[in-house]
Tab-separated table of C-alpha atoms in Angstrom:
chain	number	residue	atom	x	y	z
A	1	MET	CA	134.875	-254.280	-29.981
A	2	THR	CA	130.524	-253.971	-29.990
A	3	ASP	CA	129.530	-252.933	-33.840
A	4	GLY	CA	127.632	-250.234	-31.651
A	5	THR	CA	130.822	-248.974	-30.650
A	6	GLU	CA	132.188	-249.043	-33.250
A	7	ALA	CA	129.404	-246.796	-35.102
A	8	ALA	CA	129.791	-244.410	-32.397
A	9	ALA	CA	134.167	-244.788	-32.788
A	10	GLN	CA	133.653	-243.822	-36.621
A	11	ALA	CA	130.784	-241.675	-36.145
A	12	VAL	CA	133.199	-238.738	-33.421
A	13	GLU	CA	136.181	-239.415	-35.841
A	14	THR	CA	134.141	-238.029	-38.636
A	15	ALA	CA	132.614	-235.444	-36.630
A	16	ALA	CA	136.443	-234.603	-35.739
A	17	GLU	CA	137.134	-234.955	-39.202
A	18	ALA	CA	135.085	-232.182	-39.927
A	19	ALA	CA	135.287	-230.350	-37.060
A	20	GLY	CA	139.623	-230.385	-38.545
A	21	ASN	CA	138.302	-229.141	-41.307
A	22	TRP	CA	135.682	-226.332	-40.697
A	23	ALA	CA	138.231	-225.080	-38.598
A	24	ARG	CA	140.979	-225.130	-40.796
A	25	ALA	CA	139.732	-222.976	-42.794
A	26	GLY	CA	138.657	-220.951	-40.298
A	27	ARG	CA	141.769	-219.572	-38.811
A	28	GLN	CA	142.068	-218.880	-42.930
A	29	ALA	CA	138.444	-216.831	-42.215
A	30	GLY	CA	138.938	-215.125	-38.822
A	31	PHE	CA	136.476	-214.362	-36.579
A	32	ALA	CA	133.998	-215.237	-39.510
A	33	GLY	CA	135.357	-218.386	-40.241
A	34	MET	CA	135.859	-219.829	-37.030
A	35	ALA	CA	132.468	-218.835	-35.659
A	36	ILE	CA	130.557	-220.690	-38.828
A	37	GLY	CA	133.557	-223.624	-38.022
A	38	VAL	CA	131.869	-224.472	-34.583
A	39	VAL	CA	128.601	-224.176	-35.836
A	40	ALA	CA	129.496	-226.792	-39.083
A	41	ALA	CA	131.725	-228.848	-36.614
A	42	GLY	CA	128.306	-229.393	-34.117
A	43	ALA	CA	126.494	-229.776	-36.690
A	44	ALA	CA	128.064	-232.599	-38.145
A	45	ALA	CA	128.730	-234.384	-34.799
A	46	GLY	CA	124.785	-234.184	-34.664
A	47	VAL	CA	124.561	-235.392	-37.510
A	48	ALA	CA	127.669	-238.032	-37.848
A	49	ILE	CA	125.698	-239.633	-33.771
A	50	GLU	CA	122.362	-239.815	-35.746
A	51	ARG	CA	123.595	-241.757	-38.263
A	52	MET	CA	125.989	-244.155	-36.787
A	53	THR	CA	124.255	-247.551	-37.729
A	54	VAL	CA	125.534	-246.809	-41.318
A	55	GLY	CA	129.155	-246.890	-42.015
A	56	ARG	CA	131.179	-244.035	-43.635
A	57	GLY	CA	131.922	-245.972	-45.851
A	58	MET	CA	128.705	-247.512	-46.807
A	59	ARG	CA	126.701	-243.961	-47.155
A	60	ARG	CA	130.004	-242.652	-50.249
A	61	ARG	CA	129.376	-246.635	-51.699
A	62	ALA	CA	125.148	-245.282	-51.720
A	63	ARG	CA	125.773	-241.586	-52.605
A	64	LEU	CA	128.233	-242.809	-55.808
A	65	ALA	CA	125.728	-245.134	-57.083
A	66	LEU	CA	122.222	-242.740	-56.429
A	67	ASP	CA	124.868	-240.410	-58.350
A	68	ALA	CA	125.246	-243.077	-61.934
A	69	ALA	CA	121.629	-244.008	-61.615
A	70	GLY	CA	119.778	-241.159	-60.810
A	71	PRO	CA	117.888	-240.627	-63.571
A	72	TYR	CA	116.880	-236.803	-62.417
A	73	GLY	CA	118.142	-234.221	-63.572
A	74	THR	CA	119.246	-234.946	-67.790
A	75	LEU	CA	116.279	-233.802	-69.267
A	76	ARG	CA	117.912	-232.139	-72.175
A	77	GLY	CA	116.528	-228.798	-74.637
A	78	THR	CA	117.708	-227.170	-77.848
A	79	PRO	CA	120.928	-224.800	-75.665
A	80	GLY	CA	120.828	-220.709	-76.447
A	81	THR	CA	122.338	-218.136	-74.423
A	82	ALA	CA	121.163	-214.778	-73.834
A	83	PHE	CA	124.269	-211.808	-72.611
A	84	ALA	CA	123.243	-209.594	-69.163
A	85	GLU	CA	123.533	-206.397	-68.806
A	86	ASP	CA	127.281	-206.639	-67.728
A	87	GLY	CA	127.809	-209.430	-70.517
A	88	THR	CA	126.966	-212.798	-68.299
A	89	ALA	CA	126.211	-215.490	-70.425
A	90	LEU	CA	122.448	-217.372	-69.489
A	91	TYR	CA	122.006	-220.527	-70.617
A	92	TYR	CA	118.717	-221.613	-71.335
A	93	GLU	CA	116.856	-224.470	-73.082
A	94	VAL	CA	114.626	-224.824	-75.207
A	95	ASP	CA	111.303	-227.508	-75.198
A	96	GLU	CA	109.657	-226.839	-78.559
A	97	ALA	CA	105.168	-227.758	-77.930
A	98	GLY	CA	104.920	-230.607	-80.635
A	99	ASP	CA	108.845	-232.283	-80.684
A	100	ARG	CA	108.237	-236.046	-81.280
A	101	GLN	CA	111.635	-236.596	-79.318
A	102	SER	CA	111.375	-234.764	-75.825
A	103	GLY	CA	107.731	-236.670	-76.371
A	104	ARG	CA	109.163	-239.146	-76.771
A	105	ALA	CA	112.003	-238.800	-74.403
A	106	ALA	CA	109.442	-238.098	-71.570
A	107	LYS	CA	107.966	-240.973	-72.420
A	108	GLU	CA	111.229	-243.422	-71.488
A	109	ASP	CA	111.539	-240.958	-68.041
A	110	ARG	CA	108.050	-241.775	-67.852
A	111	THR	CA	108.082	-245.260	-68.239
A	112	GLY	CA	111.646	-246.976	-68.808
A	113	ARG	CA	112.338	-246.430	-64.866
A	114	THR	CA	109.699	-246.619	-62.912
A	115	ALA	CA	111.441	-249.653	-61.221
A	116	ARG	CA	113.479	-247.752	-58.828
A	117	VAL	CA	111.682	-244.824	-57.262
A	118	SER	CA	109.307	-244.599	-54.814
A	119	LYS	CA	105.803	-245.105	-54.720
A	120	GLU	CA	105.501	-241.134	-55.214
A	121	VAL	CA	107.043	-240.202	-58.146
A	122	ARG	CA	105.962	-243.491	-59.638
A	123	ALA	CA	102.699	-242.053	-59.797
A	124	ALA	CA	104.330	-238.668	-60.406
A	125	GLN	CA	105.026	-240.634	-63.632
A	126	GLU	CA	102.058	-242.436	-64.413
A	127	ALA	CA	99.830	-238.852	-63.926
A	128	GLN	CA	101.086	-237.624	-66.798
A	129	GLY	CA	100.146	-239.362	-69.444
A	130	GLY	CA	96.189	-237.735	-68.172
A	131	LEU	CA	97.782	-234.286	-67.154
A	132	ARG	CA	99.376	-234.264	-71.025
A	133	ARG	CA	95.277	-235.557	-73.042
A	134	ARG	CA	94.282	-232.386	-70.299
A	135	LEU	CA	96.692	-229.703	-72.297
A	136	THR	CA	95.619	-230.657	-75.436
A	137	ALA	CA	92.501	-230.654	-74.218
A	138	ALA	CA	93.493	-227.416	-73.175
A	139	LEU	CA	95.406	-225.676	-75.741
A	140	GLY	CA	93.506	-227.287	-79.332
A	141	ARG	CA	94.809	-226.062	-82.557
A	142	ARG	CA	94.055	-222.316	-81.048
A	143	ALA	CA	97.297	-220.542	-80.961
A	144	PRO	CA	99.848	-219.174	-80.211
A	145	ALA	CA	99.955	-222.069	-76.812
A	146	PRO	CA	101.870	-219.510	-73.913
A	147	THR	CA	105.500	-221.315	-73.527
A	148	VAL	CA	106.416	-221.518	-70.237
A	149	VAL	CA	109.552	-220.234	-68.442
A	150	PHE	CA	110.966	-221.818	-65.550
A	151	SER	CA	113.208	-219.718	-63.070
A	152	HIS	CA	114.801	-221.811	-60.315
A	153	GLY	CA	116.117	-221.085	-57.145
A	154	TYR	CA	118.865	-220.084	-54.818
A	155	CYS	CA	121.899	-222.878	-54.812
A	156	LEU	CA	120.234	-225.132	-57.461
A	157	SER	CA	120.344	-225.378	-60.919
A	158	GLN	CA	117.059	-225.312	-64.204
A	159	ASP	CA	116.859	-229.265	-63.350
A	160	SER	CA	115.307	-229.131	-59.948
A	161	TRP	CA	112.758	-228.347	-61.963
A	162	HIS	CA	113.359	-231.781	-63.823
A	163	PHE	CA	108.924	-233.410	-62.751
A	164	GLN	CA	108.042	-231.035	-64.319
A	165	ARG	CA	110.138	-230.456	-68.050
A	166	ALA	CA	108.235	-234.264	-67.973
A	167	ALA	CA	105.175	-232.966	-67.873
A	168	LEU	CA	104.917	-230.561	-70.199
A	169	ARG	CA	107.447	-231.558	-72.429
A	170	GLY	CA	106.461	-232.260	-75.968
A	171	MET	CA	103.214	-230.824	-75.291
A	172	VAL	CA	104.084	-226.676	-74.732
A	173	ARG	CA	106.649	-224.385	-74.722
A	174	THR	CA	108.829	-224.237	-72.402
A	175	VAL	CA	112.438	-222.396	-71.358
A	176	HIS	CA	114.844	-223.412	-68.193
A	177	TRP	CA	117.393	-221.030	-67.711
A	178	ASP	CA	120.469	-221.595	-65.692
A	179	GLN	CA	120.263	-217.550	-63.112
A	180	ARG	CA	123.680	-216.360	-63.394
A	181	SER	CA	126.542	-217.802	-61.788
A	182	HIS	CA	123.845	-221.096	-61.165
A	183	GLY	CA	124.191	-224.133	-63.037
A	184	ARG	CA	125.513	-223.510	-67.194
A	185	SER	CA	125.371	-220.042	-66.469
A	186	ALA	CA	128.757	-218.006	-66.191
A	187	ARG	CA	129.299	-216.213	-63.316
A	188	GLY	CA	128.534	-212.587	-63.408
A	189	HIS	CA	130.864	-209.718	-64.647
A	190	GLY	CA	129.796	-207.591	-62.583
A	191	GLN	CA	131.241	-210.069	-59.436
A	192	ILE	CA	133.872	-211.290	-60.003
A	193	GLU	CA	135.067	-207.762	-61.314
A	194	GLY	CA	133.957	-206.712	-57.710
A	195	LYS	CA	132.287	-204.189	-59.199
A	196	GLU	CA	128.023	-205.040	-58.451
A	197	PRO	CA	127.139	-206.704	-56.154
A	198	VAL	CA	124.019	-209.711	-56.270
A	199	THR	CA	120.758	-208.238	-56.381
A	200	ILE	CA	116.817	-209.985	-56.475
A	201	ASP	CA	116.823	-206.166	-59.478
A	202	LEU	CA	119.837	-207.258	-61.494
A	203	LEU	CA	118.354	-210.842	-61.896
A	204	GLY	CA	114.977	-209.636	-62.682
A	205	ARG	CA	116.799	-207.693	-65.427
A	206	ASP	CA	118.444	-211.232	-66.372
A	207	LEU	CA	115.337	-212.843	-67.111
A	208	LYS	CA	114.312	-209.997	-69.121
A	209	ALA	CA	117.127	-210.874	-71.147
A	210	VAL	CA	116.244	-214.515	-71.002
A	211	LEU	CA	113.154	-213.577	-72.386
A	212	ASP	CA	114.174	-211.279	-74.752
A	213	ALA	CA	116.293	-213.951	-76.702
A	214	ALA	CA	114.315	-217.038	-75.543
A	215	VAL	CA	110.717	-215.767	-76.321
A	216	PRO	CA	110.507	-213.055	-78.810
A	217	GLU	CA	106.828	-213.094	-79.200
A	218	GLY	CA	103.621	-214.315	-77.797
A	219	PRO	CA	102.493	-215.248	-74.111
A	220	ILE	CA	104.270	-216.252	-71.611
A	221	VAL	CA	103.793	-217.699	-68.693
A	222	LEU	CA	106.398	-217.722	-65.547
A	223	VAL	CA	106.935	-219.734	-63.113
A	224	GLY	CA	109.338	-219.596	-60.403
A	225	HIS	CA	110.443	-221.177	-57.400
A	226	SER	CA	111.977	-219.789	-54.076
A	227	MET	CA	115.198	-217.036	-55.162
A	228	GLY	CA	113.033	-217.369	-58.421
A	229	GLY	CA	110.467	-216.432	-57.111
A	230	MET	CA	111.554	-213.917	-56.526
A	231	THR	CA	113.189	-212.927	-59.694
A	232	VAL	CA	109.752	-213.342	-61.053
A	233	MET	CA	108.326	-210.540	-58.815
A	234	ALA	CA	111.757	-207.938	-60.091
A	235	LEU	CA	111.063	-208.872	-63.715
A	236	ALA	CA	107.195	-207.375	-62.516
A	237	ASP	CA	108.080	-203.662	-60.730
A	238	GLN	CA	111.146	-202.887	-63.165
A	239	PHE	CA	108.458	-204.078	-66.571
A	240	PRO	CA	105.065	-203.472	-65.707
A	241	GLU	CA	104.385	-202.923	-69.038
A	242	TYR	CA	105.648	-206.316	-70.460
A	243	VAL	CA	104.247	-207.712	-68.438
A	244	ALA	CA	100.982	-206.552	-68.714
A	245	GLU	CA	101.209	-207.017	-72.800
A	246	ARG	CA	103.309	-209.860	-72.821
A	247	VAL	CA	102.759	-212.179	-69.420
A	248	VAL	CA	99.070	-214.099	-68.818
A	249	GLY	CA	100.116	-216.470	-65.929
A	250	VAL	CA	102.215	-216.931	-63.128
A	251	ALA	CA	103.753	-219.390	-60.427
A	252	LEU	CA	105.315	-218.050	-57.081
A	253	ILE	CA	106.358	-221.414	-55.520
A	254	GLY	CA	108.056	-221.900	-52.380
A	255	THR	CA	108.503	-218.664	-52.614
A	256	SER	CA	108.770	-214.671	-50.334
A	257	ALA	CA	108.333	-211.209	-51.208
A	258	GLY	CA	110.179	-209.920	-47.789
A	259	ARG	CA	110.581	-210.092	-44.072
A	260	LEU	CA	113.203	-212.591	-44.983
A	261	SER	CA	115.286	-211.301	-42.032
A	262	GLU	CA	112.558	-212.274	-40.139
A	263	VAL	CA	112.851	-215.950	-40.866
A	264	GLY	CA	114.094	-218.284	-38.254
A	265	PHE	CA	115.660	-221.381	-40.455
A	266	GLY	CA	113.915	-223.597	-37.696
A	267	LEU	CA	116.127	-223.065	-34.692
A	268	PRO	CA	114.985	-221.617	-31.199
A	269	SER	CA	114.777	-217.153	-30.915
A	270	MET	CA	118.759	-217.213	-30.053
A	271	GLY	CA	119.937	-218.922	-32.631
A	272	SER	CA	118.289	-217.358	-35.367
A	273	LYS	CA	119.297	-214.484	-34.371
A	274	ALA	CA	122.692	-215.510	-34.338
A	275	PHE	CA	122.723	-217.085	-37.307
A	276	HIS	CA	121.297	-213.616	-39.054
A	277	TRP	CA	123.362	-211.432	-37.340
A	278	LEU	CA	126.351	-213.386	-38.304
A	279	ALA	CA	125.689	-215.288	-41.905
A	280	PRO	CA	125.999	-212.282	-44.092
A	281	GLY	CA	130.150	-212.345	-42.512
A	282	VAL	CA	130.671	-215.954	-42.186
A	283	LEU	CA	129.676	-216.590	-45.793
A	284	LYS	CA	131.687	-213.416	-47.236
A	285	ALA	CA	134.721	-214.555	-45.039
A	286	LEU	CA	134.374	-218.596	-46.114
A	287	GLY	CA	134.289	-216.795	-49.917
A	288	TRP	CA	137.762	-215.180	-49.911
A	289	GLN	CA	139.066	-218.736	-48.811
A	290	SER	CA	136.887	-220.640	-50.781
A	291	GLU	CA	139.395	-223.667	-52.010
A	292	ILE	CA	140.024	-224.654	-48.625
A	293	VAL	CA	135.775	-224.434	-47.992
A	294	GLU	CA	135.214	-226.826	-50.514
A	295	ARG	CA	137.865	-229.441	-49.562
A	296	GLY	CA	135.552	-229.364	-46.103
A	297	ARG	CA	132.737	-229.817	-48.393
A	298	ARG	CA	133.822	-232.233	-49.616
A	299	ALA	CA	135.570	-234.678	-46.786
A	300	THR	CA	132.728	-234.071	-44.798
A	301	ALA	CA	129.323	-234.451	-47.358
A	302	ASP	CA	128.007	-237.574	-45.837
A	303	LEU	CA	127.698	-235.662	-42.558
A	304	PHE	CA	125.928	-232.184	-44.561
A	305	ALA	CA	123.147	-234.256	-46.153
A	306	GLY	CA	121.637	-234.910	-43.540
A	307	LEU	CA	121.454	-230.799	-42.890
A	308	ILE	CA	120.416	-230.289	-46.173
A	309	LYS	CA	117.607	-232.812	-46.447
A	310	ARG	CA	115.889	-231.654	-43.489
A	311	TYR	CA	116.459	-227.729	-44.959
A	312	SER	CA	115.065	-229.077	-48.597
A	313	PHE	CA	112.055	-231.540	-47.209
A	314	GLY	CA	109.317	-231.907	-44.894
A	315	THR	CA	109.560	-235.638	-44.412
A	316	GLN	CA	112.492	-238.071	-43.406
A	317	ASP	CA	111.205	-240.832	-46.233
A	318	VAL	CA	111.699	-238.802	-49.666
A	319	ASP	CA	112.802	-241.789	-52.368
A	320	PRO	CA	117.039	-241.502	-51.279
A	321	ALA	CA	117.137	-240.608	-55.833
A	322	ILE	CA	115.445	-237.544	-55.140
A	323	ALA	CA	117.168	-236.368	-51.929
A	324	ARG	CA	120.724	-237.043	-53.103
A	325	PHE	CA	119.463	-235.099	-56.408
A	326	GLY	CA	119.055	-232.555	-54.168
A	327	GLU	CA	122.256	-232.847	-52.606
A	328	ARG	CA	123.772	-232.961	-56.223
A	329	LEU	CA	122.522	-229.676	-57.124
A	330	ILE	CA	123.612	-227.584	-53.819
A	331	GLU	CA	126.735	-229.586	-53.796
A	332	ALA	CA	127.276	-227.602	-56.985
A	333	THR	CA	126.752	-223.935	-55.755
A	334	PRO	CA	130.827	-222.673	-54.435
A	335	ILE	CA	130.622	-221.328	-51.574
A	336	ASP	CA	131.619	-218.046	-53.047
A	337	VAL	CA	128.741	-217.588	-54.870
A	338	VAL	CA	126.254	-218.841	-52.491
A	339	ALA	CA	127.885	-215.892	-50.634
A	340	GLU	CA	127.368	-213.502	-53.439
A	341	PHE	CA	123.752	-214.321	-52.932
A	342	PHE	CA	122.631	-214.220	-49.304
A	343	PRO	CA	123.486	-210.542	-48.474
A	344	ALA	CA	120.344	-209.492	-51.927
A	345	PHE	CA	117.480	-211.770	-49.467
A	346	ALA	CA	118.166	-209.751	-46.402
A	347	VAL	CA	116.302	-206.403	-48.347
A	348	HIS	CA	114.982	-208.278	-50.595
A	349	ASP	CA	110.849	-206.256	-50.851
A	350	LYS	CA	109.069	-206.911	-53.462
A	351	THR	CA	105.398	-206.899	-52.441
A	352	ASP	CA	104.801	-203.857	-54.273
A	353	ALA	CA	105.125	-205.098	-57.323
A	354	LEU	CA	102.942	-208.004	-56.683
A	355	VAL	CA	100.187	-205.085	-58.555
A	356	ALA	CA	101.298	-206.331	-61.897
A	357	TYR	CA	99.855	-209.361	-61.661
A	358	ASP	CA	97.003	-207.978	-60.488
A	359	ASN	CA	94.725	-209.728	-64.289
A	360	VAL	CA	96.340	-212.454	-64.686
A	361	PRO	CA	95.755	-216.727	-63.249
A	362	ALA	CA	97.859	-217.008	-60.661
A	363	LEU	CA	99.627	-219.929	-58.213
A	364	VAL	CA	100.491	-219.833	-55.236
A	365	LEU	CA	102.110	-222.622	-54.031
A	366	ALA	CA	104.586	-223.911	-50.733
A	367	GLY	CA	105.576	-226.519	-48.351
A	368	GLU	CA	104.041	-226.285	-45.040
A	369	LYS	CA	107.214	-227.748	-43.799
A	370	ASP	CA	109.080	-225.068	-45.768
A	371	LEU	CA	111.795	-223.864	-43.275
A	372	ILE	CA	113.340	-221.838	-45.693
A	373	THR	CA	110.439	-219.685	-47.197
A	374	PRO	CA	107.449	-220.847	-44.336
A	375	ALA	CA	103.814	-220.956	-45.867
A	376	GLU	CA	103.465	-218.174	-44.454
A	377	HIS	CA	105.429	-215.870	-46.689
A	378	SER	CA	103.344	-217.830	-50.056
A	379	ARG	CA	99.383	-216.882	-48.060
A	380	THR	CA	100.660	-212.852	-47.658
A	381	ILE	CA	101.021	-212.949	-51.527
A	382	ALA	CA	98.270	-214.645	-52.215
A	383	GLU	CA	96.509	-212.163	-49.883
A	384	VAL	CA	97.703	-209.921	-52.606
A	385	LEU	CA	96.685	-211.289	-55.611
A	386	PRO	CA	93.612	-211.382	-56.362
A	387	ASN	CA	93.377	-213.722	-59.251
A	388	ALA	CA	95.165	-216.798	-56.633
A	389	GLU	CA	94.677	-219.970	-56.220
A	390	LEU	CA	96.626	-220.949	-53.500
A	391	VAL	CA	97.973	-224.490	-52.738
A	392	CYS	CA	99.496	-225.179	-49.443
A	393	VAL	CA	100.956	-229.163	-48.662
A	394	PRO	CA	101.651	-230.605	-45.719
A	395	GLY	CA	104.604	-231.910	-45.207
A	396	ALA	CA	106.251	-230.723	-47.734
A	397	GLY	CA	109.326	-228.553	-47.399
A	398	HIS	CA	111.128	-226.377	-50.332
A	399	LEU	CA	111.706	-228.505	-52.623
A	400	VAL	CA	108.200	-229.310	-52.465
A	401	MET	CA	107.809	-229.283	-56.850
A	402	LEU	CA	111.080	-232.348	-56.117
A	403	GLU	CA	109.254	-234.160	-53.075
A	404	ARG	CA	105.155	-233.543	-53.866
A	405	PRO	CA	105.843	-233.619	-57.632
A	406	GLU	CA	102.546	-235.032	-59.020
A	407	LEU	CA	100.123	-232.248	-57.217
A	408	VAL	CA	102.994	-229.577	-58.415
A	409	ASN	CA	102.271	-230.891	-61.649
A	410	ASP	CA	98.919	-231.185	-61.690
A	411	HIS	CA	98.319	-227.128	-60.286
A	412	LEU	CA	101.119	-226.201	-62.854
A	413	VAL	CA	98.902	-227.667	-65.379
A	414	ALA	CA	95.816	-225.843	-64.420
A	415	LEU	CA	97.603	-221.982	-64.746
A	416	VAL	CA	97.970	-223.406	-67.717
A	417	GLU	CA	94.755	-223.907	-69.069
A	418	ARG	CA	93.292	-221.100	-66.672
A	419	ALA	CA	96.440	-219.178	-68.757
A	420	SER	CA	95.583	-219.598	-71.904
A	421	GLU	CA	91.492	-219.350	-71.775
A	422	ALA	CA	92.416	-215.650	-69.830
A	423	ALA	CA	95.249	-215.287	-73.172
A	424	ARG	CA	92.461	-216.918	-75.931
A	425	SER	CA	89.457	-214.482	-73.579
A	426	SER	CA	91.231	-210.795	-74.287
A	427	ARG	CA	92.138	-211.507	-77.769
A	428	THR	CA	88.525	-212.132	-78.638
A	429	ALA	CA	87.595	-209.204	-75.852
A	430	ARG	CA	90.378	-206.600	-78.209
A	431	ALA	CA	88.620	-207.983	-81.380
């Protein structure tokens, strides 16, 4: 065989393996499972053909090398635990302002690994020095400075904020937490027991529990990406008095206030309708057979990496280490957790709740090529918030904070500056 023929044969073999794995899960899960098996096998075949010039073994070795050397998601802080209303343990970490050890770690991350990262990531790392000087000047010695609290998105974890954490580390107090059933937080007790479905309102109450434990006093800047942004909206919906008293700034990144059932995900019209119709039942059925499905996911990881990349980033030339980091975050979310959370998005509607953030500085930022929460949804949010800065990033996708970290960091620091000044002015007026 020629090299091209061998590659094509391997691509077909790998796609067949994908089809077999997902079909086995489908037989166990019934009609819905068979439906996703067909979709998954077709998608796998498409990605296999696209990548048929790169051997499966080479892709596997590349993944292992990136996993071993990747510096992303390695920043750690002082751990803590908050408890949700149903007893679920919610894990969070705190990076204190002025923590010299955190500052050294951020500097090491900024300079010690630049040889292996892309031009864009190097630019982000080098820009951190300027951002830190800006924060020093803005915050000065006038206390209390705000605590910045980060809420991550669906199928991610607090580590998805790696670059933003590095940029702010040691300069301002930050809190990073894992949503229930994600990252280092426990599986939701209500979901394990089957007593309570996941709702965005439930996540808003989880955030309140974390704030009570990790930020008992002082001003707060809330930052949320995707589902994390919806969590921030749910907090405002249920605790408007708390928001009015404590929150001095808000950043809503790659998120939506509602109408997610209308999102097309870059599919043709009929495909989009079929997805919205089938997906909830498909995921629920597959969640019942999680062990079988997880084996299928592991066996076809190199194929589905292409799909993850398509829906995470807006460009194909994203740094391979960053792309692999995004894959690892998503792969770490069990299929039954994916299934538990998915139905909540179809009924999410928090447009009216945004009024709670009317009087504080706001940042609304989205990637123009986001297929999950399209930029149009961010424009809608910005229209509702009178003090919002709207930033739509050309060429960026859903994981814009990883794809364009230098730009996100710059706007986030500007928000903290604005929020700090607003908080000082408010205290002066009250005095």
